[in-house]
PDB file of C-alpha atoms in Angstrom:
ATOM      1  CA  GLY A   1      24.849 142.329 150.774  1.00 77.00           C
ATOM      2  CA  ASN A   2      25.373 142.072 147.060  1.00 81.00           C
ATOM      3  CA  SER A   3      28.674 140.701 145.806  1.00 88.00           C
ATOM      4  CA  VAL A   4      30.374 139.141 142.815  1.00 92.00           C
ATOM      5  CA  THR A   5      33.084 136.486 142.936  1.00 93.00           C
ATOM      6  CA  GLN A   6      35.247 135.553 139.967  1.00 93.00           C
ATOM      7  CA  MET A   7      37.809 132.835 139.524  1.00 86.00           C
ATOM      8  CA  GLU A   8      41.307 134.018 140.223  1.00 83.00           C
ATOM      9  CA  GLY A   9      43.752 134.615 137.448  1.00 85.00           C
ATOM     10  CA  PRO A  10      45.866 134.861 135.585  1.00 93.00           C
ATOM     11  CA  VAL A  11      44.503 132.328 133.130  1.00 96.00           C
ATOM     12  CA  THR A  12      46.938 131.322 130.402  1.00 97.00           C
ATOM     13  CA  LEU A  13      45.690 129.464 127.326  1.00 97.00           C
ATOM     14  CA  SER A  14      46.991 128.498 123.924  1.00 97.00           C
ATOM     15  CA  GLU A  15      45.305 129.931 120.859  1.00 97.00           C
ATOM     16  CA  GLU A  16      42.117 128.053 119.860  1.00 97.00           C
ATOM     17  CA  ALA A  17      41.644 126.621 123.365  1.00 97.00           C
ATOM     18  CA  PHE A  18      38.268 126.666 125.110  1.00 97.00           C
ATOM     19  CA  LEU A  19      37.769 129.374 127.711  1.00 97.00           C
ATOM     20  CA  THR A  20      35.658 129.394 130.845  1.00 97.00           C
ATOM     21  CA  ILE A  21      35.835 132.149 133.449  1.00 97.00           C
ATOM     22  CA  ASN A  22      33.625 131.446 136.441  1.00 97.00           C
ATOM     23  CA  CYS A  23      31.460 134.097 138.032  1.00 97.00           C
ATOM     24  CA  THR A  24      29.023 133.663 140.910  1.00 97.00           C
ATOM     25  CA  TYR A  25      26.973 136.302 142.647  1.00 94.00           C
ATOM     26  CA  THR A  26      25.029 137.036 145.798  1.00 92.00           C
ATOM     27  CA  ALA A  27      22.125 139.424 145.458  1.00 87.00           C
ATOM     28  CA  THR A  28      18.689 140.300 146.685  1.00 80.00           C
ATOM     29  CA  GLY A  29      15.952 140.710 144.132  1.00 76.00           C
ATOM     30  CA  TYR A  30      16.522 140.111 140.435  1.00 78.00           C
ATOM     31  CA  PRO A  31      19.780 141.650 139.281  1.00 85.00           C
ATOM     32  CA  SER A  32      21.070 142.172 135.776  1.00 87.00           C
ATOM     33  CA  LEU A  33      24.440 140.601 135.035  1.00 92.00           C
ATOM     34  CA  PHE A  34      27.264 141.822 132.833  1.00 93.00           C
ATOM     35  CA  TRP A  35      30.702 141.000 131.539  1.00 95.00           C
ATOM     36  CA  TYR A  36      33.067 143.876 130.864  1.00 94.00           C
ATOM     37  CA  VAL A  37      36.478 143.597 129.188  1.00 96.00           C
ATOM     38  CA  GLN A  38      39.548 145.760 129.693  1.00 93.00           C
ATOM     39  CA  TYR A  39      42.227 145.597 127.008  1.00 94.00           C
ATOM     40  CA  PRO A  40      45.753 146.691 127.952  1.00 89.00           C
ATOM     41  CA  GLY A  41      45.994 150.430 128.528  1.00 85.00           C
ATOM     42  CA  GLU A  42      42.293 151.031 127.983  1.00 87.00           C
ATOM     43  CA  GLY A  43      39.144 151.565 129.997  1.00 88.00           C
ATOM     44  CA  LEU A  44      36.476 148.924 130.464  1.00 90.00           C
ATOM     45  CA  GLN A  45      33.902 148.229 127.787  1.00 91.00           C
ATOM     46  CA  LEU A  46      30.712 146.197 127.902  1.00 91.00           C
ATOM     47  CA  LEU A  47      31.145 142.731 126.385  1.00 95.00           C
ATOM     48  CA  LEU A  48      27.703 141.195 127.002  1.00 94.00           C
ATOM     49  CA  LYS A  49      24.780 141.251 129.386  1.00 91.00           C
ATOM     50  CA  ALA A  50      21.703 139.327 130.573  1.00 92.00           C
ATOM     51  CA  THR A  51      18.789 140.938 132.350  1.00 87.00           C
ATOM     52  CA  LYS A  52      16.769 137.955 133.573  1.00 87.00           C
ATOM     53  CA  ALA A  53      17.096 134.293 134.468  1.00 91.00           C
ATOM     54  CA  ASP A  54      17.929 131.905 131.599  1.00 94.00           C
ATOM     55  CA  ASP A  55      18.908 134.777 129.293  1.00 94.00           C
ATOM     56  CA  LYS A  56      22.044 134.211 127.259  1.00 97.00           C
ATOM     57  CA  GLY A  57      24.244 137.156 126.422  1.00 95.00           C
ATOM     58  CA  SER A  58      26.638 136.863 123.497  1.00 97.00           C
ATOM     59  CA  ASN A  59      29.129 139.014 121.623  1.00 96.00           C
ATOM     60  CA  LYS A  60      32.370 138.462 119.661  1.00 95.00           C
ATOM     61  CA  GLY A  61      32.123 134.697 120.155  1.00 97.00           C
ATOM     62  CA  PHE A  62      31.758 134.999 123.932  1.00 98.00           C
ATOM     63  CA  GLU A  63      28.652 133.705 125.714  1.00 98.00           C
ATOM     64  CA  ALA A  64      27.277 133.683 129.238  1.00 98.00           C
ATOM     65  CA  THR A  65      23.990 132.322 130.573  1.00 97.00           C
ATOM     66  CA  TYR A  66      22.189 133.770 133.590  1.00 96.00           C
ATOM     67  CA  ARG A  67      21.658 130.778 135.920  1.00 95.00           C
ATOM     68  CA  LYS A  68      19.470 131.759 138.841  1.00 92.00           C
ATOM     69  CA  GLU A  69      19.451 128.276 140.387  1.00 93.00           C
ATOM     70  CA  THR A  70      23.255 128.280 140.713  1.00 95.00           C
ATOM     71  CA  THR A  71      23.621 132.090 140.978  1.00 95.00           C
ATOM     72  CA  SER A  72      26.202 131.995 138.212  1.00 96.00           C
ATOM     73  CA  PHE A  73      27.088 133.816 134.993  1.00 97.00           C
ATOM     74  CA  HIS A  74      30.132 132.016 133.613  1.00 98.00           C
ATOM     75  CA  LEU A  75      31.862 133.417 130.549  1.00 98.00           C
ATOM     76  CA  GLU A  76      32.744 130.984 127.743  1.00 98.00           C
ATOM     77  CA  LYS A  77      34.367 131.076 124.337  1.00 98.00           C
ATOM     78  CA  GLY A  78      34.940 128.072 122.137  1.00 97.00           C
ATOM     79  CA  SER A  79      38.217 129.151 120.530  1.00 96.00           C
ATOM     80  CA  VAL A  80      40.253 132.004 121.960  1.00 97.00           C
ATOM     81  CA  GLN A  81      42.596 134.225 119.992  1.00 97.00           C
ATOM     82  CA  VAL A  82      45.679 136.180 121.012  1.00 97.00           C
ATOM     83  CA  SER A  83      43.604 139.342 120.619  1.00 96.00           C
ATOM     84  CA  ASP A  84      41.318 138.154 123.456  1.00 97.00           C
ATOM     85  CA  SER A  85      44.115 138.736 125.975  1.00 97.00           C
ATOM     86  CA  ALA A  86      42.622 141.176 128.465  1.00 96.00           C
ATOM     87  CA  VAL A  87      41.138 141.466 131.940  1.00 94.00           C
ATOM     88  CA  TYR A  88      37.516 140.333 132.228  1.00 96.00           C
ATOM     89  CA  PHE A  89      35.154 141.684 134.883  1.00 94.00           C
ATOM     90  CA  CYS A  90      31.855 140.195 135.925  1.00 95.00           C
ATOM     91  CA  ALA A  91      29.397 142.774 137.284  1.00 92.00           C
ATOM     92  CA  LEU A  92      25.963 142.946 138.889  1.00 89.00           C
ATOM     93  CA  GLY A  93      23.427 145.741 138.695  1.00 82.00           C
ATOM     94  CA  ASN A  94      20.215 145.861 140.680  1.00 64.00           C
ATOM     95  CA  GLN A  95      17.613 148.203 142.039  1.00 53.00           C
ATOM     96  CA  GLY A  96      19.901 149.076 144.903  1.00 47.00           C
ATOM     97  CA  GLY A  97      21.419 151.603 142.567  1.00 52.00           C
ATOM     98  CA  LYS A  98      24.997 150.422 142.219  1.00 65.00           C
ATOM     99  CA  LEU A  99      26.958 148.405 139.674  1.00 80.00           C
ATOM    100  CA  ILE A 100      29.156 145.958 141.586  1.00 86.00           C
ATOM    101  CA  PHE A 101      32.256 144.521 139.928  1.00 89.00           C
ATOM    102  CA  GLY A 102      34.149 141.331 140.617  1.00 91.00           C
ATOM    103  CA  GLN A 103      37.887 141.518 141.121  1.00 91.00           C
ATOM    104  CA  GLY A 104      38.693 140.779 137.480  1.00 93.00           C
ATOM    105  CA  THR A 105      40.337 137.803 135.779  1.00 94.00           C
ATOM    106  CA  GLU A 106      43.373 138.315 133.598  1.00 95.00           C
ATOM    107  CA  LEU A 107      43.472 136.183 130.451  1.00 97.00           C
ATOM    108  CA  SER A 108      46.652 135.664 128.473  1.00 97.00           C
ATOM    109  CA  VAL A 109      46.458 133.780 125.166  1.00 97.00           C
ATOM    110  CA  LYS A 110      49.699 132.467 123.686  1.00 96.00           C
ATOM    111  CA  PRO A 111      50.195 131.818 119.950  1.00 95.00           C
TER     112      PRO A 111
ATOM    113  CA  ASN B   1      33.515 160.951 118.727  1.00 61.00           C
ATOM    114  CA  ALA B   2      35.738 161.389 121.794  1.00 73.00           C
ATOM    115  CA  GLY B   3      33.423 159.627 124.288  1.00 91.00           C
ATOM    116  CA  VAL B   4      34.842 159.949 127.800  1.00 94.00           C
ATOM    117  CA  THR B   5      38.114 161.815 128.218  1.00 95.00           C
ATOM    118  CA  GLN B   6      40.168 161.945 131.409  1.00 96.00           C
ATOM    119  CA  THR B   7      42.993 164.317 132.225  1.00 97.00           C
ATOM    120  CA  PRO B   8      45.716 163.947 133.282  1.00 97.00           C
ATOM    121  CA  LYS B   9      46.582 160.371 132.371  1.00 95.00           C
ATOM    122  CA  PHE B  10      49.520 160.166 134.757  1.00 96.00           C
ATOM    123  CA  ARG B  11      50.427 162.117 137.884  1.00 96.00           C
ATOM    124  CA  VAL B  12      52.862 161.762 140.753  1.00 97.00           C
ATOM    125  CA  LEU B  13      52.096 163.598 143.985  1.00 96.00           C
ATOM    126  CA  LYS B  14      53.759 163.949 147.346  1.00 97.00           C
ATOM    127  CA  THR B  15      51.798 163.180 150.494  1.00 97.00           C
ATOM    128  CA  GLY B  16      49.659 166.162 151.433  1.00 97.00           C
ATOM    129  CA  GLN B  17      49.482 167.718 147.987  1.00 97.00           C
ATOM    130  CA  SER B  18      46.177 168.364 146.299  1.00 96.00           C
ATOM    131  CA  MET B  19      45.025 167.741 142.765  1.00 96.00           C
ATOM    132  CA  THR B  20      41.951 167.482 140.561  1.00 97.00           C
ATOM    133  CA  LEU B  21      41.128 164.881 137.935  1.00 98.00           C
ATOM    134  CA  LEU B  22      38.903 166.061 135.123  1.00 97.00           C
ATOM    135  CA  CYS B  23      36.404 163.897 133.278  1.00 98.00           C
ATOM    136  CA  ALA B  24      34.603 165.152 130.186  1.00 97.00           C
ATOM    137  CA  GLN B  25      31.961 163.330 128.135  1.00 96.00           C
ATOM    138  CA  ASP B  26      30.419 164.413 124.853  1.00 95.00           C
ATOM    139  CA  MET B  27      27.501 161.957 124.745  1.00 91.00           C
ATOM    140  CA  ASN B  28      25.028 164.111 126.682  1.00 91.00           C
ATOM    141  CA  HIS B  29      24.825 161.478 129.424  1.00 89.00           C
ATOM    142  CA  GLU B  30      23.026 162.329 132.635  1.00 87.00           C
ATOM    143  CA  TYR B  31      24.936 159.953 134.872  1.00 88.00           C
ATOM    144  CA  MET B  32      28.643 160.035 135.653  1.00 91.00           C
ATOM    145  CA  TYR B  33      30.839 158.016 137.990  1.00 92.00           C
ATOM    146  CA  TRP B  34      34.330 157.876 139.444  1.00 95.00           C
ATOM    147  CA  TYR B  35      35.868 154.470 140.205  1.00 94.00           C
ATOM    148  CA  ARG B  36      39.231 153.404 141.488  1.00 95.00           C
ATOM    149  CA  GLN B  37      40.906 150.189 140.389  1.00 92.00           C
ATOM    150  CA  ASP B  38      43.337 148.390 142.668  1.00 91.00           C
ATOM    151  CA  PRO B  39      45.002 144.992 142.140  1.00 84.00           C
ATOM    152  CA  GLY B  40      42.811 142.102 143.284  1.00 80.00           C
ATOM    153  CA  MET B  41      39.928 144.413 144.238  1.00 82.00           C
ATOM    154  CA  GLY B  42      38.202 145.142 140.980  1.00 84.00           C
ATOM    155  CA  LEU B  43      36.572 148.539 140.587  1.00 89.00           C
ATOM    156  CA  ARG B  44      35.136 150.407 143.545  1.00 91.00           C
ATOM    157  CA  LEU B  45      32.759 153.327 143.211  1.00 91.00           C
ATOM    158  CA  ILE B  46      34.021 156.548 144.819  1.00 95.00           C
ATOM    159  CA  HIS B  47      31.315 159.106 143.958  1.00 94.00           C
ATOM    160  CA  TYR B  48      28.686 159.483 141.309  1.00 91.00           C
ATOM    161  CA  SER B  49      26.304 162.054 139.868  1.00 91.00           C
ATOM    162  CA  VAL B  50      22.781 161.678 138.523  1.00 86.00           C
ATOM    163  CA  GLY B  51      22.716 165.057 136.850  1.00 88.00           C
ATOM    164  CA  GLU B  52      24.190 168.532 136.677  1.00 92.00           C
ATOM    165  CA  GLY B  53      24.609 170.027 140.122  1.00 94.00           C
ATOM    166  CA  THR B  54      24.155 166.715 141.973  1.00 92.00           C
ATOM    167  CA  THR B  55      26.646 164.320 143.561  1.00 94.00           C
ATOM    168  CA  ALA B  56      26.406 161.287 145.830  1.00 91.00           C
ATOM    169  CA  LYS B  57      28.774 159.038 147.757  1.00 93.00           C
ATOM    170  CA  GLY B  58      29.713 155.621 146.532  1.00 90.00           C
ATOM    171  CA  GLU B  59      31.468 152.750 148.242  1.00 88.00           C
ATOM    172  CA  VAL B  60      34.792 154.459 149.108  1.00 94.00           C
ATOM    173  CA  PRO B  61      34.235 158.251 149.252  1.00 96.00           C
ATOM    174  CA  ASP B  62      36.577 159.219 152.100  1.00 96.00           C
ATOM    175  CA  GLY B  63      39.422 161.543 151.116  1.00 96.00           C
ATOM    176  CA  TYR B  64      37.760 162.606 147.848  1.00 98.00           C
ATOM    177  CA  ASN B  65      35.427 165.381 146.772  1.00 97.00           C
ATOM    178  CA  VAL B  66      33.565 165.836 143.504  1.00 97.00           C
ATOM    179  CA  SER B  67      31.702 168.492 141.591  1.00 97.00           C
ATOM    180  CA  ARG B  68      29.369 168.478 138.591  1.00 97.00           C
ATOM    181  CA  LEU B  69      28.925 172.133 137.676  1.00 95.00           C
ATOM    182  CA  LYS B  70      28.360 171.335 134.005  1.00 96.00           C
ATOM    183  CA  LYS B  71      26.564 168.302 132.610  1.00 95.00           C
ATOM    184  CA  GLN B  72      29.533 167.229 130.517  1.00 96.00           C
ATOM    185  CA  ASN B  73      32.173 167.485 133.257  1.00 97.00           C
ATOM    186  CA  PHE B  74      32.735 165.582 136.495  1.00 98.00           C
ATOM    187  CA  LEU B  75      35.697 166.560 138.652  1.00 98.00           C
ATOM    188  CA  LEU B  76      37.368 164.410 141.293  1.00 98.00           C
ATOM    189  CA  GLY B  77      39.474 166.204 143.893  1.00 98.00           C
ATOM    190  CA  LEU B  78      42.007 165.045 146.420  1.00 96.00           C
ATOM    191  CA  GLU B  79      42.528 167.760 149.031  1.00 92.00           C
ATOM    192  CA  SER B  80      45.425 166.102 150.868  1.00 96.00           C
ATOM    193  CA  ALA B  81      46.779 163.098 149.017  1.00 96.00           C
ATOM    194  CA  ALA B  82      47.820 159.957 150.912  1.00 97.00           C
ATOM    195  CA  PRO B  83      49.812 156.919 149.718  1.00 97.00           C
ATOM    196  CA  SER B  84      46.627 154.819 150.094  1.00 96.00           C
ATOM    197  CA  GLN B  85      45.178 156.842 147.221  1.00 97.00           C
ATOM    198  CA  THR B  86      47.754 155.488 144.798  1.00 97.00           C
ATOM    199  CA  SER B  87      45.534 153.839 142.204  1.00 97.00           C
ATOM    200  CA  VAL B  88      44.166 153.949 138.689  1.00 95.00           C
ATOM    201  CA  TYR B  89      41.067 156.143 138.495  1.00 97.00           C
ATOM    202  CA  PHE B  90      38.348 155.610 135.935  1.00 95.00           C
ATOM    203  CA  CYS B  91      35.549 157.932 135.004  1.00 95.00           C
ATOM    204  CA  ALA B  92      32.413 156.521 133.399  1.00 92.00           C
ATOM    205  CA  SER B  93      29.095 157.813 132.124  1.00 90.00           C
ATOM    206  CA  SER B  94      25.744 156.335 131.144  1.00 85.00           C
ATOM    207  CA  TYR B  95      22.309 157.240 129.791  1.00 78.00           C
ATOM    208  CA  THR B  96      20.362 155.464 132.471  1.00 69.00           C
ATOM    209  CA  PRO B  97      20.944 155.182 136.182  1.00 59.00           C
ATOM    210  CA  LEU B  98      22.326 152.207 137.997  1.00 53.00           C
ATOM    211  CA  GLY B  99      19.429 150.083 139.140  1.00 45.00           C
ATOM    212  CA  GLY B 100      16.052 148.920 137.918  1.00 43.00           C
ATOM    213  CA  GLY B 101      15.659 148.856 134.144  1.00 48.00           C
ATOM    214  CA  TYR B 102      19.335 149.565 133.826  1.00 55.00           C
ATOM    215  CA  THR B 103      20.873 148.760 130.454  1.00 56.00           C
ATOM    216  CA  GLY B 104      24.235 148.171 132.045  1.00 60.00           C
ATOM    217  CA  GLU B 105      26.350 150.032 129.549  1.00 76.00           C
ATOM    218  CA  LEU B 106      28.794 152.347 131.195  1.00 84.00           C
ATOM    219  CA  PHE B 107      31.207 154.159 128.917  1.00 88.00           C
ATOM    220  CA  PHE B 108      34.660 154.403 130.459  1.00 91.00           C
ATOM    221  CA  GLY B 109      37.583 156.727 129.992  1.00 93.00           C
ATOM    222  CA  GLU B 110      41.091 155.348 129.555  1.00 92.00           C
ATOM    223  CA  GLY B 111      42.050 155.892 133.168  1.00 94.00           C
ATOM    224  CA  SER B 112      44.325 158.166 135.176  1.00 96.00           C
ATOM    225  CA  ARG B 113      47.245 156.597 137.013  1.00 96.00           C
ATOM    226  CA  LEU B 114      48.009 158.425 140.248  1.00 97.00           C
ATOM    227  CA  THR B 115      51.008 157.719 142.448  1.00 97.00           C
ATOM    228  CA  VAL B 116      51.305 159.311 145.879  1.00 97.00           C
ATOM    229  CA  LEU B 117      54.770 159.180 147.419  1.00 96.00           C
TER     230      LEU B 117
END
């Protein structure tokens, strides 16, 4: 079946450090891939997406590239800020009709 | 623009009690969803609706019922609450359905924290 696996958190970084959050997936067909972010006390919101292989999604300094050969969609940011502290969810959507979320990775950025 | 609004935001129940969570969206979205969020398990789909008057089961539907009598509202009911239903519940809505050609943008409410003692 379809599934999404994220690196376990929490991840703690200093401000301006480089961020990578790993995400790999298992899916039939050609899924779309997403990163959602959940700030403290809020609901999830879409951060970026990629709908086909080799696409790069980007937003707010975050990037992720859809790698079909490695079935991965890792989230990266070159220089994190305290305001990036949140929980990040990788998700997969396909023609099966469901959006499947990973377990979430908590990021804490210290000044 | 309110977006997706959930009520109540917090609730404590005793085992066996019933309650209803209300979700309202003002974006004229066709599709609405109820998820639960538990530590280490991400979000799991409980039930969803593809339009007024329709509902369908998601990944973890047991112990819950839903209704979509009006396009803007999606209700989640617990008839006899159990401690295993202690969770944070999120409602979401979207223009397009999950699946092929899907834009991927779900709009989420702020969540409802339910504790069952």
